Amino acid sequence: MATKEQIRKIYALGGELGIKGKGHDDLLHELIYGITGKESVRELNDSEVRAVLSEMYKRKPAATKRKKSDKEPGDNGMATREQQALCWRYCYRLKELDPDPESADVFERLAGAIRKICGTNIIPKTEPFRCVDQENCSKLIEQLKRYVNTAERRAKRQGDMSG
């Protein structure tokens, strides 16, 4: 069980990253579920807390580098926050459905999909959407959606065969 201090730290960092919402239906809880398979922060053990915080700290530099004068995502035709959030959601779902627990992490999956679908080789280590415009992000979302649907059908077939 996570301590109150660990829980506060996760929620505070989630707030800084802009992924904390109301209730359990937010990007923070999707991130936690994608990493640990658990739906509640309170259920996490120490190693799971460390894994969640580690992933969140990896994302923090990109979020904190922005200045108030910087334009918001979506300005100048670049991918919007909503588009980016949907891409992350699909990548976490793919990780969850992957039968190989040692497979690529979520960032690597997203970067690979951006390279393949958007045709760009420029994937910054902290801001994968920096070179993705709204049109390409829409294509990315549609393809990630197809990947998830295929993975869900495959997982269902595997479940039907073993049961």
Short mmCIF file of N, CA, C and O in Angstrom, two decimals, residues 50-123:
data_model
loop_
_atom_site.label_atom_id
_atom_site.label_comp_id
_atom_site.label_asym_id
_atom_site.label_seq_id
_atom_site.Cartn_x
_atom_site.Cartn_y
_atom_site.Cartn_z
N ARG A 50 7.59 3.72 -7.35
CA ARG A 50 8.84 4.17 -7.97
C ARG A 50 8.73 4.15 -9.49
O ARG A 50 9.19 5.06 -10.17
N ALA A 51 8.12 3.10 -10.05
CA ALA A 51 7.97 3.00 -11.51
C ALA A 51 7.09 4.12 -12.04
O ALA A 51 7.41 4.74 -13.07
N VAL A 52 5.99 4.41 -11.35
CA VAL A 52 5.08 5.47 -11.78
C VAL A 52 5.78 6.82 -11.69
O VAL A 52 5.75 7.62 -12.63
N LEU A 53 6.43 7.09 -10.56
CA LEU A 53 7.13 8.36 -10.40
C LEU A 53 8.25 8.52 -11.42
O LEU A 53 8.47 9.60 -11.96
N SER A 54 8.96 7.43 -11.70
CA SER A 54 10.03 7.47 -12.69
C SER A 54 9.50 7.89 -14.05
O SER A 54 10.07 8.76 -14.72
N GLU A 55 8.40 7.29 -14.47
CA GLU A 55 7.78 7.66 -15.76
C GLU A 55 7.33 9.12 -15.75
O GLU A 55 7.51 9.84 -16.73
N MET A 56 6.77 9.55 -14.64
CA MET A 56 6.29 10.92 -14.55
C MET A 56 7.45 11.91 -14.59
O MET A 56 7.36 12.96 -15.22
N TYR A 57 8.55 11.58 -13.92
CA TYR A 57 9.71 12.47 -13.94
C TYR A 57 10.33 12.53 -15.33
O TYR A 57 10.86 13.55 -15.73
N LYS A 58 10.25 11.43 -16.10
CA LYS A 58 10.74 11.45 -17.47
C LYS A 58 9.96 12.47 -18.31
O LYS A 58 10.50 13.09 -19.20
N ARG A 59 8.68 12.59 -18.01
CA ARG A 59 7.83 13.50 -18.77
C ARG A 59 7.92 14.94 -18.26
O ARG A 59 7.56 15.86 -18.98
N LYS A 60 8.37 15.12 -17.04
CA LYS A 60 8.38 16.45 -16.43
C LYS A 60 9.25 17.46 -17.17
O LYS A 60 8.81 18.60 -17.36
N PRO A 61 10.44 17.11 -17.62
CA PRO A 61 11.25 18.13 -18.30
C PRO A 61 10.54 18.79 -19.47
O PRO A 61 10.62 19.99 -19.64
N ALA A 62 9.81 18.02 -20.24
CA ALA A 62 9.10 18.59 -21.39
C ALA A 62 8.02 19.54 -20.93
O ALA A 62 7.79 20.58 -21.54
N ALA A 63 7.36 19.22 -19.85
CA ALA A 63 6.27 20.06 -19.35
C ALA A 63 6.80 21.33 -18.70
O ALA A 63 6.19 22.39 -18.82
N THR A 64 7.94 21.25 -18.03
CA THR A 64 8.44 22.41 -17.30
C THR A 64 9.31 23.32 -18.15
O THR A 64 9.56 24.45 -17.76
N LYS A 65 9.76 22.87 -19.31
CA LYS A 65 10.59 23.71 -20.17
C LYS A 65 9.79 24.82 -20.82
O LYS A 65 10.33 25.80 -21.26
N ARG A 66 8.49 24.62 -20.90
CA ARG A 66 7.64 25.62 -21.57
C ARG A 66 7.62 26.91 -20.76
O ARG A 66 7.51 26.90 -19.56
N LYS A 67 7.69 28.02 -21.47
CA LYS A 67 7.57 29.32 -20.83
C LYS A 67 6.16 29.83 -21.05
O LYS A 67 5.48 29.39 -21.96
N LYS A 68 5.75 30.77 -20.24
CA LYS A 68 4.41 31.33 -20.40
C LYS A 68 4.24 31.96 -21.77
O LYS A 68 3.15 32.00 -22.30
N SER A 69 5.32 32.45 -22.34
CA SER A 69 5.21 33.08 -23.65
C SER A 69 5.13 32.06 -24.79
O SER A 69 4.82 32.41 -25.91
N ASP A 70 5.45 30.78 -24.48
CA ASP A 70 5.36 29.74 -25.51
C ASP A 70 3.92 29.56 -25.94
O ASP A 70 2.99 29.74 -25.17
N LYS A 71 3.76 29.20 -27.18
CA LYS A 71 2.41 28.95 -27.70
C LYS A 71 1.93 27.60 -27.19
O LYS A 71 2.71 26.71 -26.90
N GLU A 72 0.64 27.47 -27.08
CA GLU A 72 0.02 26.21 -26.67
C GLU A 72 0.06 25.22 -27.82
O GLU A 72 0.05 25.61 -28.98
N PRO A 73 0.07 23.90 -27.49
CA PRO A 73 -0.06 22.92 -28.55
C PRO A 73 -1.34 23.20 -29.33
O PRO A 73 -2.35 23.58 -28.76
N GLY A 74 -1.29 23.02 -30.61
CA GLY A 74 -2.45 23.31 -31.44
C GLY A 74 -2.31 24.64 -32.16
O GLY A 74 -2.91 24.85 -33.20
N ASP A 75 -1.49 25.56 -31.61
CA ASP A 75 -1.23 26.82 -32.30
C ASP A 75 -0.38 26.52 -33.53
O ASP A 75 0.40 25.58 -33.56
N ASN A 76 -0.52 27.31 -34.54
CA ASN A 76 0.25 27.16 -35.77
C ASN A 76 0.05 25.80 -36.44
O ASN A 76 0.94 25.31 -37.12
N GLY A 77 -1.07 25.15 -36.18
CA GLY A 77 -1.38 23.90 -36.86
C GLY A 77 -0.71 22.66 -36.29
O GLY A 77 -0.82 21.58 -36.86
N MET A 78 -0.02 22.79 -35.17
CA MET A 78 0.63 21.61 -34.58
C MET A 78 -0.39 20.81 -33.76
O MET A 78 -1.47 21.29 -33.46
N ALA A 79 -0.02 19.56 -33.42
CA ALA A 79 -0.93 18.65 -32.70
C ALA A 79 -1.45 19.30 -31.42
O ALA A 79 -0.69 19.92 -30.67
N THR A 80 -2.75 19.16 -31.17
CA THR A 80 -3.37 19.75 -29.98
C THR A 80 -3.13 18.86 -28.77
O THR A 80 -2.76 17.69 -28.90
N ARG A 81 -3.37 19.41 -27.59
CA ARG A 81 -3.26 18.61 -26.35
C ARG A 81 -4.19 17.40 -26.40
O ARG A 81 -3.82 16.32 -25.96
N GLU A 82 -5.39 17.61 -26.90
CA GLU A 82 -6.37 16.52 -26.95
C GLU A 82 -5.87 15.40 -27.87
O GLU A 82 -6.00 14.23 -27.55
N GLN A 83 -5.32 15.78 -29.01
CA GLN A 83 -4.77 14.77 -29.93
C GLN A 83 -3.61 14.02 -29.27
O GLN A 83 -3.54 12.79 -29.36
N GLN A 84 -2.73 14.76 -28.62
CA GLN A 84 -1.59 14.14 -27.97
C GLN A 84 -2.05 13.18 -26.87
O GLN A 84 -1.55 12.06 -26.75
N ALA A 85 -3.03 13.60 -26.08
CA ALA A 85 -3.54 12.76 -24.99
C ALA A 85 -4.14 11.48 -25.54
O ALA A 85 -3.94 10.39 -24.96
N LEU A 86 -4.85 11.58 -26.65
CA LEU A 86 -5.46 10.39 -27.25
C LEU A 86 -4.37 9.43 -27.75
O LEU A 86 -4.48 8.22 -27.57
N CYS A 87 -3.32 9.96 -28.34
CA CYS A 87 -2.22 9.11 -28.79
C CYS A 87 -1.57 8.39 -27.61
O CYS A 87 -1.31 7.18 -27.68
N TRP A 88 -1.31 9.11 -26.53
CA TRP A 88 -0.73 8.48 -25.33
C TRP A 88 -1.66 7.39 -24.81
O TRP A 88 -1.21 6.30 -24.45
N ARG A 89 -2.96 7.68 -24.77
CA ARG A 89 -3.94 6.71 -24.27
C ARG A 89 -3.89 5.42 -25.09
O ARG A 89 -3.86 4.33 -24.54
N TYR A 90 -3.85 5.56 -26.41
CA TYR A 90 -3.79 4.37 -27.26
C TYR A 90 -2.48 3.61 -27.06
O TYR A 90 -2.46 2.37 -27.03
N CYS A 91 -1.37 4.32 -26.87
CA CYS A 91 -0.09 3.64 -26.66
C CYS A 91 -0.06 2.90 -25.32
O CYS A 91 0.48 1.80 -25.23
N TYR A 92 -0.65 3.49 -24.28
CA TYR A 92 -0.72 2.78 -23.00
C TYR A 92 -1.62 1.55 -23.11
O TYR A 92 -1.34 0.50 -22.52
N ARG A 93 -2.70 1.65 -23.89
CA ARG A 93 -3.58 0.50 -24.10
C ARG A 93 -2.84 -0.60 -24.84
O ARG A 93 -2.97 -1.78 -24.51
N LEU A 94 -2.03 -0.24 -25.84
CA LEU A 94 -1.24 -1.23 -26.57
C LEU A 94 -0.25 -1.93 -25.64
O LEU A 94 -0.08 -3.15 -25.71
N LYS A 95 0.38 -1.18 -24.77
CA LYS A 95 1.33 -1.77 -23.81
C LYS A 95 0.60 -2.74 -22.90
O LYS A 95 1.08 -3.84 -22.61
N GLU A 96 -0.59 -2.36 -22.47
CA GLU A 96 -1.40 -3.20 -21.59
C GLU A 96 -1.78 -4.52 -22.30
O GLU A 96 -1.81 -5.57 -21.66
N LEU A 97 -2.06 -4.47 -23.57
CA LEU A 97 -2.50 -5.64 -24.32
C LEU A 97 -1.34 -6.51 -24.80
O LEU A 97 -1.55 -7.63 -25.26
N ASP A 98 -0.12 -6.00 -24.72
CA ASP A 98 1.04 -6.73 -25.22
C ASP A 98 1.31 -7.94 -24.33
O ASP A 98 1.49 -7.80 -23.12
N PRO A 99 1.37 -9.14 -24.91
CA PRO A 99 1.61 -10.34 -24.10
C PRO A 99 3.05 -10.42 -23.57
O PRO A 99 3.32 -11.16 -22.64
N ASP A 100 3.96 -9.65 -24.16
CA ASP A 100 5.36 -9.64 -23.73
C ASP A 100 5.62 -8.46 -22.79
O ASP A 100 5.71 -7.32 -23.24
N PRO A 101 5.74 -8.72 -21.48
CA PRO A 101 5.93 -7.62 -20.52
C PRO A 101 7.26 -6.88 -20.69
O PRO A 101 7.41 -5.78 -20.22
N GLU A 102 8.21 -7.48 -21.39
CA GLU A 102 9.52 -6.86 -21.58
C GLU A 102 9.61 -6.10 -22.90
O GLU A 102 10.68 -5.69 -23.30
N SER A 103 8.50 -5.91 -23.57
CA SER A 103 8.52 -5.23 -24.86
C SER A 103 8.79 -3.74 -24.69
O SER A 103 8.95 -3.24 -23.58
N ALA A 104 8.79 -3.03 -25.79
CA ALA A 104 9.11 -1.60 -25.80
C ALA A 104 8.25 -0.81 -24.82
O ALA A 104 7.09 -1.13 -24.60
N ASP A 105 8.86 0.23 -24.23
CA ASP A 105 8.08 1.07 -23.33
C ASP A 105 7.16 1.98 -24.15
O ASP A 105 7.23 2.03 -25.38
N VAL A 106 6.28 2.67 -23.47
CA VAL A 106 5.25 3.46 -24.13
C VAL A 106 5.85 4.57 -24.99
O VAL A 106 5.40 4.81 -26.11
N PHE A 107 6.86 5.25 -24.50
CA PHE A 107 7.49 6.33 -25.28
C PHE A 107 8.08 5.78 -26.57
O PHE A 107 7.92 6.36 -27.63
N GLU A 108 8.78 4.63 -26.47
CA GLU A 108 9.37 4.03 -27.66
C GLU A 108 8.30 3.64 -28.67
O GLU A 108 8.48 3.80 -29.88
N ARG A 109 7.17 3.12 -28.20
CA ARG A 109 6.07 2.77 -29.08
C ARG A 109 5.55 4.00 -29.81
O ARG A 109 5.33 3.99 -31.01
N LEU A 110 5.33 5.06 -29.04
CA LEU A 110 4.80 6.29 -29.63
C LEU A 110 5.79 6.87 -30.64
O LEU A 110 5.42 7.24 -31.75
N ALA A 111 7.07 6.93 -30.27
CA ALA A 111 8.09 7.47 -31.17
C ALA A 111 8.16 6.64 -32.45
O ALA A 111 8.25 7.19 -33.55
N GLY A 112 8.08 5.32 -32.32
CA GLY A 112 8.10 4.45 -33.49
C GLY A 112 6.90 4.68 -34.39
O GLY A 112 7.02 4.71 -35.62
N ALA A 113 5.73 4.85 -33.78
CA ALA A 113 4.51 5.10 -34.55
C ALA A 113 4.60 6.44 -35.27
O ALA A 113 4.22 6.55 -36.43
N ILE A 114 5.14 7.45 -34.60
CA ILE A 114 5.29 8.77 -35.23
C ILE A 114 6.24 8.67 -36.42
O ILE A 114 5.97 9.19 -37.49
N ARG A 115 7.36 7.95 -36.22
CA ARG A 115 8.31 7.77 -37.32
C ARG A 115 7.65 7.08 -38.51
O ARG A 115 7.78 7.52 -39.65
N LYS A 116 6.94 6.01 -38.24
CA LYS A 116 6.33 5.20 -39.31
C LYS A 116 5.16 5.92 -39.98
O LYS A 116 5.08 5.99 -41.21
N ILE A 117 4.24 6.43 -39.20
CA ILE A 117 2.99 6.97 -39.74
C ILE A 117 3.16 8.39 -40.26
O ILE A 117 2.61 8.75 -41.31
N CYS A 118 3.92 9.20 -39.54
CA CYS A 118 4.08 10.61 -39.94
C CYS A 118 5.29 10.82 -40.84
O CYS A 118 5.49 11.91 -41.37
N GLY A 119 6.11 9.78 -40.98
CA GLY A 119 7.27 9.88 -41.87
C GLY A 119 8.33 10.84 -41.42
O GLY A 119 8.99 11.47 -42.24
N THR A 120 8.51 10.98 -40.11
CA THR A 120 9.54 11.88 -39.61
C THR A 120 10.58 11.08 -38.83
O THR A 120 10.24 10.13 -38.15
N ASN A 121 11.82 11.45 -38.98
CA ASN A 121 12.88 10.82 -38.21
C ASN A 121 13.29 11.67 -37.02
O ASN A 121 14.16 11.30 -36.26
N ILE A 122 12.68 12.82 -36.87
CA ILE A 122 13.03 13.73 -35.79
C ILE A 122 12.07 13.49 -34.63
O ILE A 122 10.92 13.93 -34.66
N ILE A 123 12.52 12.76 -33.64
CA ILE A 123 11.71 12.50 -32.46
C ILE A 123 12.50 12.99 -31.24
O ILE A 123 13.39 12.29 -30.76
#
